[in-house]
Amino acid sequence: MTERGLFERALGLTWPWRVGRTEFDAAERRLDLHLDFEPGGTVDFPSCGRGGCKAHDSSPKRWRHLDFFRHRAYLHARVPRVRCPACGVRRAEVPWAERSSGFTLWFEALVVTLARKMPVRAVARLTGEHDTRPWRLLKRRVREARARADFSSVRAVAVDETACRRGHDHITLFADPDRSRLLYAAPGRDASVVSLFRRDLEAHGGDAESVRDLCMDMSAAYMKGAREVFAGVAVTFDRFHVQRLMNRAVDEVRRAERRERPELNRTRYPWLKRRGRLTASRRERLAALPDPAGRSFKTALAYRIKLAFETFWNLPPRLVEVYLGK
């Protein structure tokens, strides 16, 4: 097999496309593959799919490809424009890249995969591109994916907020917990973002009346938005925020009681950690405290209430009413 034949097989080229010539620069750590189409070759028209269209003229294009043994690789080609009797003249589509993209499909797949695991700036450093190029690629792919999104099966929604950068810039995330997928993200964390989500849900085939469960924190803004937009829906507060309230209550009791019981000083974290996550030293710290059976040891009572809550949260649904004594 010739060198050009090897690259044609590796790129999956089919007629009328072929590798015209190759350029390898070891000093610059770069490989350039110049592709061309066979004289008289025909392609399909990009809009209507009409086959057998001949080239009207062509223009040179370049695409960044996957690295070749740590050498940057680029594809170059004369992309033909073809004529359709009904649609006119348009640039043909090439099989290795999307229209108006400076990357091959393989390189785009690499960037999208990396962006799921690391910041875009890190992706740019790793690939040697300015970060504006991966951002444009990702935004285009996200728009395309959201245009195809189907939310008709959404029955439960989880709502949470996160900081998008340092300071007080927040975004609200809406997710489908049944399928572990993000549905919508919007700047801000007030009641209006819930209305924005409903419009987006219905724009993608969803039905707000079909949503039966909302899981969120105890934000007054989210609660107001839920009452206005999803009236009658069952609201569940997520475990993280409820657990945080439990921990805050235990610590407030400890702080008040340590004035009378100095042995409670420097014992904050053993009371707040889950039992299964206590280190050996912290378990010993709790065990060394005086017998907490007395009624005056309020911190221990608050701690037992917290443990009862943890037990309750981990119960299977069929045992909840039994545990509550119903």
mmCIF file with all atom_site columns, N, CA, C and O in Angstrom, residues 159 172 174 184 186 190-200 214 216 221-230:
data_model
loop_
_atom_site.group_PDB
_atom_site.id
_atom_site.type_symbol
_atom_site.label_atom_id
_atom_site.label_alt_id
_atom_site.label_comp_id
_atom_site.label_asym_id
_atom_site.label_entity_id
_atom_site.label_seq_id
_atom_site.pdbx_PDB_ins_code
_atom_site.Cartn_x
_atom_site.Cartn_y
_atom_site.Cartn_z
_atom_site.occupancy
_atom_site.B_iso_or_equiv
_atom_site.pdbx_formal_charge
_atom_site.auth_seq_id
_atom_site.auth_comp_id
_atom_site.auth_asym_id
_atom_site.auth_atom_id
_atom_site.pdbx_PDB_model_num
ATOM 1   N N  . VAL A 1 159 ? -33.861 20.948 40.893 1.00 0.00 ? 159 VAL A N  1
ATOM 2   C CA . VAL A 1 159 ? -33.424 22.330 40.727 1.00 0.00 ? 159 VAL A CA 1
ATOM 3   C C  . VAL A 1 159 ? -32.294 22.622 41.702 1.00 0.00 ? 159 VAL A C  1
ATOM 4   O O  . VAL A 1 159 ? -32.384 22.273 42.885 1.00 0.00 ? 159 VAL A O  1
ATOM 5   N N  . THR A 1 172 ? -28.873 28.836 37.628 1.00 0.00 ? 172 THR A N  1
ATOM 6   C CA . THR A 1 172 ? -29.790 27.818 38.126 1.00 0.00 ? 172 THR A CA 1
ATOM 7   C C  . THR A 1 172 ? -29.855 26.676 37.120 1.00 0.00 ? 172 THR A C  1
ATOM 8   O O  . THR A 1 172 ? -29.998 26.908 35.918 1.00 0.00 ? 172 THR A O  1
ATOM 9   N N  . PHE A 1 174 ? -31.616 23.008 35.933 1.00 0.00 ? 174 PHE A N  1
ATOM 10  C CA . PHE A 1 174 ? -32.797 22.149 35.990 1.00 0.00 ? 174 PHE A CA 1
ATOM 11  C C  . PHE A 1 174 ? -32.415 20.814 35.349 1.00 0.00 ? 174 PHE A C  1
ATOM 12  O O  . PHE A 1 174 ? -31.965 20.789 34.199 1.00 0.00 ? 174 PHE A O  1
ATOM 13  N N  . TYR A 1 184 ? -31.933 22.373 31.454 1.00 0.00 ? 184 TYR A N  1
ATOM 14  C CA . TYR A 1 184 ? -31.909 23.813 31.189 1.00 0.00 ? 184 TYR A CA 1
ATOM 15  C C  . TYR A 1 184 ? -31.015 24.490 32.216 1.00 0.00 ? 184 TYR A C  1
ATOM 16  O O  . TYR A 1 184 ? -30.907 24.029 33.360 1.00 0.00 ? 184 TYR A O  1
ATOM 17  N N  . ALA A 1 186 ? -29.960 28.660 33.449 1.00 0.00 ? 186 ALA A N  1
ATOM 18  C CA . ALA A 1 186 ? -30.276 30.071 33.248 1.00 0.00 ? 186 ALA A CA 1
ATOM 19  C C  . ALA A 1 186 ? -29.521 30.905 34.271 1.00 0.00 ? 186 ALA A C  1
ATOM 20  O O  . ALA A 1 186 ? -29.332 30.474 35.410 1.00 0.00 ? 186 ALA A O  1
ATOM 21  N N  . ASP A 1 190 ? -33.574 33.639 40.952 1.00 0.00 ? 190 ASP A N  1
ATOM 22  C CA . ASP A 1 190 ? -34.829 34.163 41.468 1.00 0.00 ? 190 ASP A CA 1
ATOM 23  C C  . ASP A 1 190 ? -35.991 33.364 40.902 1.00 0.00 ? 190 ASP A C  1
ATOM 24  O O  . ASP A 1 190 ? -35.809 32.394 40.157 1.00 0.00 ? 190 ASP A O  1
ATOM 25  N N  . ALA A 1 191 ? -37.194 33.784 41.252 1.00 0.00 ? 191 ALA A N  1
ATOM 26  C CA . ALA A 1 191 ? -38.383 33.031 40.850 1.00 0.00 ? 191 ALA A CA 1
ATOM 27  C C  . ALA A 1 191 ? -38.582 33.020 39.341 1.00 0.00 ? 191 ALA A C  1
ATOM 28  O O  . ALA A 1 191 ? -39.177 32.082 38.789 1.00 0.00 ? 191 ALA A O  1
ATOM 29  N N  . SER A 1 192 ? -38.080 34.034 38.638 1.00 0.00 ? 192 SER A N  1
ATOM 30  C CA . SER A 1 192 ? -38.322 34.131 37.193 1.00 0.00 ? 192 SER A CA 1
ATOM 31  C C  . SER A 1 192 ? -37.664 33.001 36.406 1.00 0.00 ? 192 SER A C  1
ATOM 32  O O  . SER A 1 192 ? -38.127 32.657 35.317 1.00 0.00 ? 192 SER A O  1
ATOM 33  N N  . VAL A 1 193 ? -36.570 32.410 36.940 1.00 0.00 ? 193 VAL A N  1
ATOM 34  C CA . VAL A 1 193 ? -35.895 31.354 36.182 1.00 0.00 ? 193 VAL A CA 1
ATOM 35  C C  . VAL A 1 193 ? -36.791 30.120 36.058 1.00 0.00 ? 193 VAL A C  1
ATOM 36  O O  . VAL A 1 193 ? -36.654 29.345 35.107 1.00 0.00 ? 193 VAL A O  1
ATOM 37  N N  . VAL A 1 194 ? -37.708 29.929 36.999 1.00 0.00 ? 194 VAL A N  1
ATOM 38  C CA . VAL A 1 194 ? -38.629 28.789 36.913 1.00 0.00 ? 194 VAL A CA 1
ATOM 39  C C  . VAL A 1 194 ? -39.576 28.984 35.732 1.00 0.00 ? 194 VAL A C  1
ATOM 40  O O  . VAL A 1 194 ? -39.899 28.037 35.008 1.00 0.00 ? 194 VAL A O  1
ATOM 41  N N  . SER A 1 195 ? -40.012 30.215 35.516 1.00 0.00 ? 195 SER A N  1
ATOM 42  C CA . SER A 1 195 ? -40.865 30.500 34.347 1.00 0.00 ? 195 SER A CA 1
ATOM 43  C C  . SER A 1 195 ? -40.098 30.297 33.048 1.00 0.00 ? 195 SER A C  1
ATOM 44  O O  . SER A 1 195 ? -40.647 29.766 32.067 1.00 0.00 ? 195 SER A O  1
ATOM 45  N N  . LEU A 1 196 ? -38.831 30.706 33.038 1.00 0.00 ? 196 LEU A N  1
ATOM 46  C CA . LEU A 1 196 ? -38.014 30.493 31.845 1.00 0.00 ? 196 LEU A CA 1
ATOM 47  C C  . LEU A 1 196 ? -37.865 29.007 31.550 1.00 0.00 ? 196 LEU A C  1
ATOM 48  O O  . LEU A 1 196 ? -37.914 28.584 30.390 1.00 0.00 ? 196 LEU A O  1
ATOM 49  N N  . PHE A 1 197 ? -37.692 28.218 32.602 1.00 0.00 ? 197 PHE A N  1
ATOM 50  C CA . PHE A 1 197 ? -37.563 26.774 32.392 1.00 0.00 ? 197 PHE A CA 1
ATOM 51  C C  . PHE A 1 197 ? -38.844 26.187 31.818 1.00 0.00 ? 197 PHE A C  1
ATOM 52  O O  . PHE A 1 197 ? -38.796 25.334 30.930 1.00 0.00 ? 197 PHE A O  1
ATOM 53  N N  . ARG A 1 198 ? -39.995 26.620 32.322 1.00 0.00 ? 198 ARG A N  1
ATOM 54  C CA . ARG A 1 198 ? -41.248 26.073 31.800 1.00 0.00 ? 198 ARG A CA 1
ATOM 55  C C  . ARG A 1 198 ? -41.381 26.345 30.301 1.00 0.00 ? 198 ARG A C  1
ATOM 56  O O  . ARG A 1 198 ? -41.778 25.458 29.539 1.00 0.00 ? 198 ARG A O  1
ATOM 57  N N  . ARG A 1 199 ? -41.046 27.560 29.870 1.00 0.00 ? 199 ARG A N  1
ATOM 58  C CA . ARG A 1 199 ? -41.136 27.873 28.437 1.00 0.00 ? 199 ARG A CA 1
ATOM 59  C C  . ARG A 1 199 ? -40.197 26.986 27.629 1.00 0.00 ? 199 ARG A C  1
ATOM 60  O O  . ARG A 1 199 ? -40.559 26.500 26.550 1.00 0.00 ? 199 ARG A O  1
ATOM 61  N N  . ASP A 1 200 ? -38.985 26.768 28.150 1.00 0.00 ? 200 ASP A N  1
ATOM 62  C CA . ASP A 1 200 ? -38.035 25.920 27.437 1.00 0.00 ? 200 ASP A CA 1
ATOM 63  C C  . ASP A 1 200 ? -38.504 24.467 27.431 1.00 0.00 ? 200 ASP A C  1
ATOM 64  O O  . ASP A 1 200 ? -38.358 23.765 26.426 1.00 0.00 ? 200 ASP A O  1
ATOM 65  N N  . LEU A 1 214 ? -40.881 17.995 42.152 1.00 0.00 ? 214 LEU A N  1
ATOM 66  C CA . LEU A 1 214 ? -39.796 18.962 42.091 1.00 0.00 ? 214 LEU A CA 1
ATOM 67  C C  . LEU A 1 214 ? -38.915 18.737 43.308 1.00 0.00 ? 214 LEU A C  1
ATOM 68  O O  . LEU A 1 214 ? -39.397 18.661 44.433 1.00 0.00 ? 214 LEU A O  1
ATOM 69  N N  . MET A 1 216 ? -35.698 20.486 45.274 1.00 0.00 ? 216 MET A N  1
ATOM 70  C CA . MET A 1 216 ? -34.967 21.747 45.305 1.00 0.00 ? 216 MET A CA 1
ATOM 71  C C  . MET A 1 216 ? -34.502 22.038 46.724 1.00 0.00 ? 216 MET A C  1
ATOM 72  O O  . MET A 1 216 ? -34.828 21.302 47.664 1.00 0.00 ? 216 MET A O  1
ATOM 73  N N  . ALA A 1 221 ? -37.132 32.001 46.821 1.00 0.00 ? 221 ALA A N  1
ATOM 74  C CA . ALA A 1 221 ? -37.368 32.360 45.416 1.00 0.00 ? 221 ALA A CA 1
ATOM 75  C C  . ALA A 1 221 ? -37.806 31.139 44.608 1.00 0.00 ? 221 ALA A C  1
ATOM 76  O O  . ALA A 1 221 ? -38.755 31.220 43.809 1.00 0.00 ? 221 ALA A O  1
ATOM 77  N N  . TYR A 1 222 ? -37.134 30.011 44.793 1.00 0.00 ? 222 TYR A N  1
ATOM 78  C CA . TYR A 1 222 ? -37.513 28.801 44.063 1.00 0.00 ? 222 TYR A CA 1
ATOM 79  C C  . TYR A 1 222 ? -38.916 28.334 44.471 1.00 0.00 ? 222 TYR A C  1
ATOM 80  O O  . TYR A 1 222 ? -39.700 27.875 43.638 1.00 0.00 ? 222 TYR A O  1
ATOM 81  N N  . MET A 1 223 ? -39.221 28.424 45.765 1.00 0.00 ? 223 MET A N  1
ATOM 82  C CA . MET A 1 223 ? -40.537 28.017 46.227 1.00 0.00 ? 223 MET A CA 1
ATOM 83  C C  . MET A 1 223 ? -41.617 28.902 45.609 1.00 0.00 ? 223 MET A C  1
ATOM 84  O O  . MET A 1 223 ? -42.674 28.417 45.190 1.00 0.00 ? 223 MET A O  1
ATOM 85  N N  . LYS A 1 224 ? -41.364 30.205 45.534 1.00 0.00 ? 224 LYS A N  1
ATOM 86  C CA . LYS A 1 224 ? -42.328 31.120 44.921 1.00 0.00 ? 224 LYS A CA 1
ATOM 87  C C  . LYS A 1 224 ? -42.518 30.778 43.443 1.00 0.00 ? 224 LYS A C  1
ATOM 88  O O  . LYS A 1 224 ? -43.645 30.715 42.940 1.00 0.00 ? 224 LYS A O  1
ATOM 89  N N  . GLY A 1 225 ? -41.410 30.538 42.736 1.00 0.00 ? 225 GLY A N  1
ATOM 90  C CA . GLY A 1 225 ? -41.510 30.183 41.334 1.00 0.00 ? 225 GLY A CA 1
ATOM 91  C C  . GLY A 1 225 ? -42.246 28.872 41.122 1.00 0.00 ? 225 GLY A C  1
ATOM 92  O O  . GLY A 1 225 ? -43.034 28.736 40.182 1.00 0.00 ? 225 GLY A O  1
ATOM 93  N N  . ALA A 1 226 ? -42.012 27.897 42.001 1.00 0.00 ? 226 ALA A N  1
ATOM 94  C CA . ALA A 1 226 ? -42.680 26.602 41.880 1.00 0.00 ? 226 ALA A CA 1
ATOM 95  C C  . ALA A 1 226 ? -44.185 26.743 42.083 1.00 0.00 ? 226 ALA A C  1
ATOM 96  O O  . ALA A 1 226 ? -44.989 26.125 41.366 1.00 0.00 ? 226 ALA A O  1
ATOM 97  N N  . ARG A 1 227 ? -44.594 27.571 43.060 1.00 0.00 ? 227 ARG A N  1
ATOM 98  C CA . ARG A 1 227 ? -46.034 27.759 43.303 1.00 0.00 ? 227 ARG A CA 1
ATOM 99  C C  . ARG A 1 227 ? -46.708 28.432 42.118 1.00 0.00 ? 227 ARG A C  1
ATOM 100 O O  . ARG A 1 227 ? -47.851 28.126 41.779 1.00 0.00 ? 227 ARG A O  1
ATOM 101 N N  . GLU A 1 228 ? -45.995 29.362 41.474 1.00 0.00 ? 228 GLU A N  1
ATOM 102 C CA . GLU A 1 228 ? -46.591 30.091 40.362 1.00 0.00 ? 228 GLU A CA 1
ATOM 103 C C  . GLU A 1 228 ? -46.625 29.293 39.069 1.00 0.00 ? 228 GLU A C  1
ATOM 104 O O  . GLU A 1 228 ? -47.576 29.396 38.289 1.00 0.00 ? 228 GLU A O  1
ATOM 105 N N  . VAL A 1 229 ? -45.592 28.479 38.850 1.00 0.00 ? 229 VAL A N  1
ATOM 106 C CA . VAL A 1 229 ? -45.442 27.811 37.552 1.00 0.00 ? 229 VAL A CA 1
ATOM 107 C C  . VAL A 1 229 ? -45.900 26.364 37.590 1.00 0.00 ? 229 VAL A C  1
ATOM 108 O O  . VAL A 1 229 ? -46.502 25.870 36.632 1.00 0.00 ? 229 VAL A O  1
ATOM 109 N N  . PHE A 1 230 ? -45.625 25.661 38.681 1.00 0.00 ? 230 PHE A N  1
ATOM 110 C CA . PHE A 1 230 ? -45.987 24.244 38.795 1.00 0.00 ? 230 PHE A CA 1
ATOM 111 C C  . PHE A 1 230 ? -46.936 24.057 39.973 1.00 0.00 ? 230 PHE A C  1
ATOM 112 O O  . PHE A 1 230 ? -46.613 23.392 40.957 1.00 0.00 ? 230 PHE A O  1
#
